[in-house]
PDB file of C-alpha atoms in Angstrom:
ATOM      1  CA  MET A   1     117.116 113.782  75.266  1.00 59.00           C
ATOM      2  CA  GLY A   2     120.250 114.354  77.287  1.00 68.00           C
ATOM      3  CA  ALA A   3     118.173 114.706  80.707  1.00 70.00           C
ATOM      4  CA  MET A   4     116.422 111.547  79.855  1.00 66.00           C
ATOM      5  CA  HIS A   5     119.802 109.918  79.095  1.00 61.00           C
ATOM      6  CA  ASN A   6     121.428 111.306  82.437  1.00 63.00           C
ATOM      7  CA  LEU A   7     118.417 109.914  84.524  1.00 57.00           C
ATOM      8  CA  PHE A   8     118.553 106.375  83.055  1.00 54.00           C
ATOM      9  CA  THR A   9     122.266 106.453  83.665  1.00 59.00           C
ATOM     10  CA  LEU A  10     121.601 107.669  87.391  1.00 52.00           C
ATOM     11  CA  LEU A  11     118.946 104.952  87.730  1.00 51.00           C
ATOM     12  CA  THR A  12     120.966 102.169  86.464  1.00 52.00           C
ATOM     13  CA  LEU A  13     123.883 103.245  88.165  1.00 47.00           C
ATOM     14  CA  LEU A  14     121.783 103.201  91.517  1.00 47.00           C
ATOM     15  CA  SER A  15     120.438  99.686  90.645  1.00 48.00           C
ATOM     16  CA  LEU A  16     124.000  98.188  90.104  1.00 42.00           C
ATOM     17  CA  ILE A  17     125.119  99.805  93.535  1.00 44.00           C
ATOM     18  CA  THR A  18     122.046  98.507  95.436  1.00 41.00           C
ATOM     19  CA  SER A  19     122.697  94.860  94.083  1.00 42.00           C
ATOM     20  CA  VAL A  20     126.082  95.215  94.814  1.00 38.00           C
ATOM     21  CA  THR A  21     126.001  96.028  98.454  1.00 44.00           C
ATOM     22  CA  HIS A  22     122.758  94.217  98.688  1.00 53.00           C
ATOM     23  CA  ALA A  23     121.099  97.638 100.221  1.00 67.00           C
ATOM     24  CA  CYS A  24     117.639  98.662  99.562  1.00 77.00           C
ATOM     25  CA  PHE A  25     117.271 102.019  97.615  1.00 73.00           C
ATOM     26  CA  LEU A  26     114.101 103.837  99.417  1.00 79.00           C
ATOM     27  CA  THR A  27     112.969 101.231 101.510  1.00 79.00           C
ATOM     28  CA  ALA A  28     114.235  99.369 104.436  1.00 78.00           C
ATOM     29  CA  LYS A  29     115.758  96.131 104.510  1.00 85.00           C
ATOM     30  CA  TRP A  30     114.554  93.603 106.783  1.00 88.00           C
ATOM     31  CA  ASN A  31     116.073  90.414 108.090  1.00 91.00           C
ATOM     32  CA  LEU A  32     113.812  87.826 109.289  1.00 93.00           C
ATOM     33  CA  TYR A  33     114.756  84.557 111.510  1.00 95.00           C
ATOM     34  CA  VAL A  34     112.656  81.765 112.647  1.00 97.00           C
ATOM     35  CA  ILE A  35     114.126  80.038 115.621  1.00 97.00           C
ATOM     36  CA  SER A  36     113.060  76.492 116.710  1.00 97.00           C
ATOM     37  CA  ASN A  37     112.572  75.777 120.409  1.00 96.00           C
ATOM     38  CA  ILE A  38     111.363  72.396 119.579  1.00 96.00           C
ATOM     39  CA  GLU A  39     113.187  69.343 120.440  1.00 95.00           C
ATOM     40  CA  ASP A  40     112.549  67.774 117.281  1.00 95.00           C
ATOM     41  CA  ASN A  41     113.147  68.924 113.916  1.00 97.00           C
ATOM     42  CA  ILE A  42     110.547  71.122 112.327  1.00 98.00           C
ATOM     43  CA  VAL A  43     109.931  71.923 108.511  1.00 98.00           C
ATOM     44  CA  ALA A  44     109.230  75.578 107.189  1.00 98.00           C
ATOM     45  CA  HIS A  45     107.969  76.368 103.734  1.00 98.00           C
ATOM     46  CA  ILE A  46     108.396  80.353 103.587  1.00 96.00           C
ATOM     47  CA  LYS A  47     106.962  82.163 100.574  1.00 96.00           C
ATOM     48  CA  SER A  48     105.799  85.527  99.507  1.00 92.00           C
ATOM     49  CA  GLY A  49     103.946  86.653  96.498  1.00 86.00           C
ATOM     50  CA  ASP A  50     107.346  87.291  94.722  1.00 85.00           C
ATOM     51  CA  ASP A  51     109.689  84.757  96.050  1.00 90.00           C
ATOM     52  CA  ASP A  52     109.252  81.060  96.988  1.00 95.00           C
ATOM     53  CA  LEU A  53     111.897  80.268  99.550  1.00 95.00           C
ATOM     54  CA  GLY A  54     111.235  76.512  99.532  1.00 95.00           C
ATOM     55  CA  ASN A  55     111.109  74.220 102.552  1.00 97.00           C
ATOM     56  CA  HIS A  56     113.708  74.016 105.519  1.00 97.00           C
ATOM     57  CA  THR A  57     114.288  71.814 108.211  1.00 98.00           C
ATOM     58  CA  ILE A  58     115.186  73.477 111.139  1.00 98.00           C
ATOM     59  CA  PRO A  59     116.679  71.709 113.974  1.00 98.00           C
ATOM     60  CA  PHE A  60     116.216  72.306 117.580  1.00 97.00           C
ATOM     61  CA  ASN A  61     118.031  75.519 118.500  1.00 95.00           C
ATOM     62  CA  GLY A  62     118.755  76.090 114.956  1.00 97.00           C
ATOM     63  CA  ASN A  63     117.264  79.022 112.873  1.00 97.00           C
ATOM     64  CA  TYR A  64     116.442  79.862 109.277  1.00 97.00           C
ATOM     65  CA  LYS A  65     117.230  83.752 108.321  1.00 96.00           C
ATOM     66  CA  TRP A  66     116.340  85.629 105.121  1.00 93.00           C
ATOM     67  CA  SER A  67     116.368  89.120 104.137  1.00 90.00           C
ATOM     68  CA  PHE A  68     114.379  91.304 102.048  1.00 89.00           C
ATOM     69  CA  CYS A  69     113.614  94.912 100.720  1.00 87.00           C
ATOM     70  CA  ASP A  70     110.189  96.064 101.923  1.00 82.00           C
ATOM     71  CA  ARG A  71     108.068  97.127  99.048  1.00 80.00           C
ATOM     72  CA  ILE A  72     107.841 100.715  98.483  1.00 74.00           C
ATOM     73  CA  ASP A  73     104.125 100.704  98.857  1.00 77.00           C
ATOM     74  CA  GLY A  74     104.515  99.129 102.366  1.00 71.00           C
ATOM     75  CA  ARG A  75     102.652  95.928 101.296  1.00 79.00           C
ATOM     76  CA  THR A  76     105.239  93.193 101.855  1.00 88.00           C
ATOM     77  CA  LEU A  77     104.103  89.700 102.914  1.00 87.00           C
ATOM     78  CA  PHE A  78     105.623  86.671 103.754  1.00 94.00           C
ATOM     79  CA  TYR A  79     103.746  83.569 104.780  1.00 95.00           C
ATOM     80  CA  GLY A  80     104.992  80.520 106.350  1.00 97.00           C
ATOM     81  CA  TYR A  81     103.769  76.827 106.747  1.00 98.00           C
ATOM     82  CA  PHE A  82     105.262  74.644 109.237  1.00 98.00           C
ATOM     83  CA  TRP A  83     104.832  71.074 110.105  1.00 97.00           C
ATOM     84  CA  TRP A  84     106.287  69.490 113.479  1.00 97.00           C
ATOM     85  CA  GLY A  85     105.500  65.550 113.339  1.00 94.00           C
ATOM     86  CA  SER A  86     101.642  65.380 112.945  1.00 94.00           C
ATOM     87  CA  LYS A  87     100.876  69.164 113.838  1.00 96.00           C
ATOM     88  CA  PHE A  88     100.842  72.021 110.992  1.00 96.00           C
ATOM     89  CA  THR A  89      99.913  75.684 111.067  1.00 97.00           C
ATOM     90  CA  SER A  90     100.303  78.414 108.632  1.00 97.00           C
ATOM     91  CA  LEU A  91     100.721  81.998 109.465  1.00 96.00           C
ATOM     92  CA  ALA A  92     101.864  85.491 107.915  1.00 95.00           C
ATOM     93  CA  LEU A  93     105.674  86.028 109.278  1.00 95.00           C
ATOM     94  CA  PHE A  94     105.572  89.561 107.923  1.00 91.00           C
ATOM     95  CA  ASP A  95     103.029  92.007 107.035  1.00 88.00           C
ATOM     96  CA  ASP A  96     101.665  95.599 107.824  1.00 84.00           C
ATOM     97  CA  GLU A  97     100.447  94.274 111.030  1.00 84.00           C
ATOM     98  CA  LEU A  98     103.879  92.697 112.124  1.00 84.00           C
ATOM     99  CA  ARG A  99     105.812  95.842 111.209  1.00 79.00           C
ATOM    100  CA  GLY A 100     104.844  97.176 114.553  1.00 77.00           C
ATOM    101  CA  PRO A 101     106.270  94.338 116.879  1.00 78.00           C
ATOM    102  CA  CYS A 102     109.191  93.721 114.616  1.00 81.00           C
ATOM    103  CA  ALA A 103     110.079  97.655 113.862  1.00 74.00           C
ATOM    104  CA  LEU A 104     113.382  98.905 115.141  1.00 67.00           C
ATOM    105  CA  SER A 105     115.178 102.118 114.067  1.00 56.00           C
ATOM    106  CA  LYS A 106     117.144 102.036 110.719  1.00 58.00           C
ATOM    107  CA  GLU A 107     120.245 102.766 112.659  1.00 57.00           C
ATOM    108  CA  SER A 108     120.140  99.324 114.346  1.00 58.00           C
ATOM    109  CA  GLY A 109     118.390  97.640 111.498  1.00 69.00           C
ATOM    110  CA  GLN A 110     114.727  96.404 111.091  1.00 85.00           C
ATOM    111  CA  HIS A 111     114.953  92.688 112.550  1.00 88.00           C
ATOM    112  CA  CYS A 112     111.891  90.165 113.070  1.00 91.00           C
ATOM    113  CA  TYR A 113     112.460  87.001 115.101  1.00 93.00           C
ATOM    114  CA  TRP A 114     109.992  84.324 115.358  1.00 95.00           C
ATOM    115  CA  LEU A 115     110.483  81.628 118.242  1.00 96.00           C
ATOM    116  CA  VAL A 116     108.684  78.306 117.368  1.00 97.00           C
ATOM    117  CA  ARG A 117     107.841  76.391 120.652  1.00 96.00           C
ATOM    118  CA  PRO A 118     105.594  73.259 121.470  1.00 96.00           C
ATOM    119  CA  GLY A 119     103.026  75.972 122.832  1.00 95.00           C
ATOM    120  CA  GLY A 120     103.077  77.882 119.469  1.00 96.00           C
ATOM    121  CA  PHE A 121     104.411  80.959 117.835  1.00 97.00           C
ATOM    122  CA  TYR A 122     106.031  84.190 118.992  1.00 95.00           C
ATOM    123  CA  VAL A 123     107.664  87.439 117.552  1.00 93.00           C
ATOM    124  CA  SER A 124     109.611  90.042 118.817  1.00 90.00           C
ATOM    125  CA  ALA A 125     112.025  92.514 117.593  1.00 87.00           C
ATOM    126  CA  TYR A 126     114.860  91.188 119.872  1.00 84.00           C
ATOM    127  CA  ASN A 127     116.618  87.826 119.861  1.00 85.00           C
ATOM    128  CA  ARG A 128     116.407  87.384 123.704  1.00 80.00           C
ATOM    129  CA  THR A 129     115.501  84.251 125.772  1.00 81.00           C
ATOM    130  CA  PHE A 130     111.918  83.568 125.993  1.00 82.00           C
ATOM    131  CA  ALA A 131     112.054  84.101 129.762  1.00 77.00           C
ATOM    132  CA  ASP A 132     112.965  87.789 129.134  1.00 73.00           C
ATOM    133  CA  ASN A 133     109.402  88.636 128.249  1.00 80.00           C
ATOM    134  CA  TYR A 134     110.208  90.246 124.751  1.00 84.00           C
ATOM    135  CA  TRP A 135     107.941  87.863 123.038  1.00 91.00           C
ATOM    136  CA  THR A 136     104.274  88.334 121.633  1.00 91.00           C
ATOM    137  CA  PHE A 137     102.393  85.172 121.260  1.00 94.00           C
ATOM    138  CA  LYS A 138     100.790  84.947 117.980  1.00 95.00           C
ATOM    139  CA  LYS A 139      99.372  81.559 117.119  1.00 96.00           C
ATOM    140  CA  HIS A 140      99.242  78.015 118.485  1.00 96.00           C
ATOM    141  CA  TRP A 141      99.810  74.704 116.570  1.00 96.00           C
ATOM    142  CA  ASP A 142      96.536  73.656 114.733  1.00 89.00           C
ATOM    143  CA  GLU A 143      95.536  70.178 115.966  1.00 71.00           C
TER     144      GLU A 143
END
């Protein structure tokens, strides 16, 4: 019984420390950014199976950022629904496939940048200018 009590106490303390420091226990902490390069406002609705982050209006050169701890089984999924005037599209913003183009070392952090342009959606592990060729095209706007 003493060992179980000690284990419970240890897990409780780790949970408190993790929640206070916003650190992730056993998994990577990811920071995702959606950056608008469209001269009008766009609306983004971001959600996962666990969290609905709601609608966000992103102005020209503005961004929306959120952070999360990766699932221990590596099956984290965030999806985005985007509106720009009469245009709409939806796409995965983070899943197992996107982990590759977004992955950096644990020392420099895990970042995934999405650039929304009139021609579509681009992803990168680096927040660089579009001309720097660090961006990978992922999807056009739906008509």
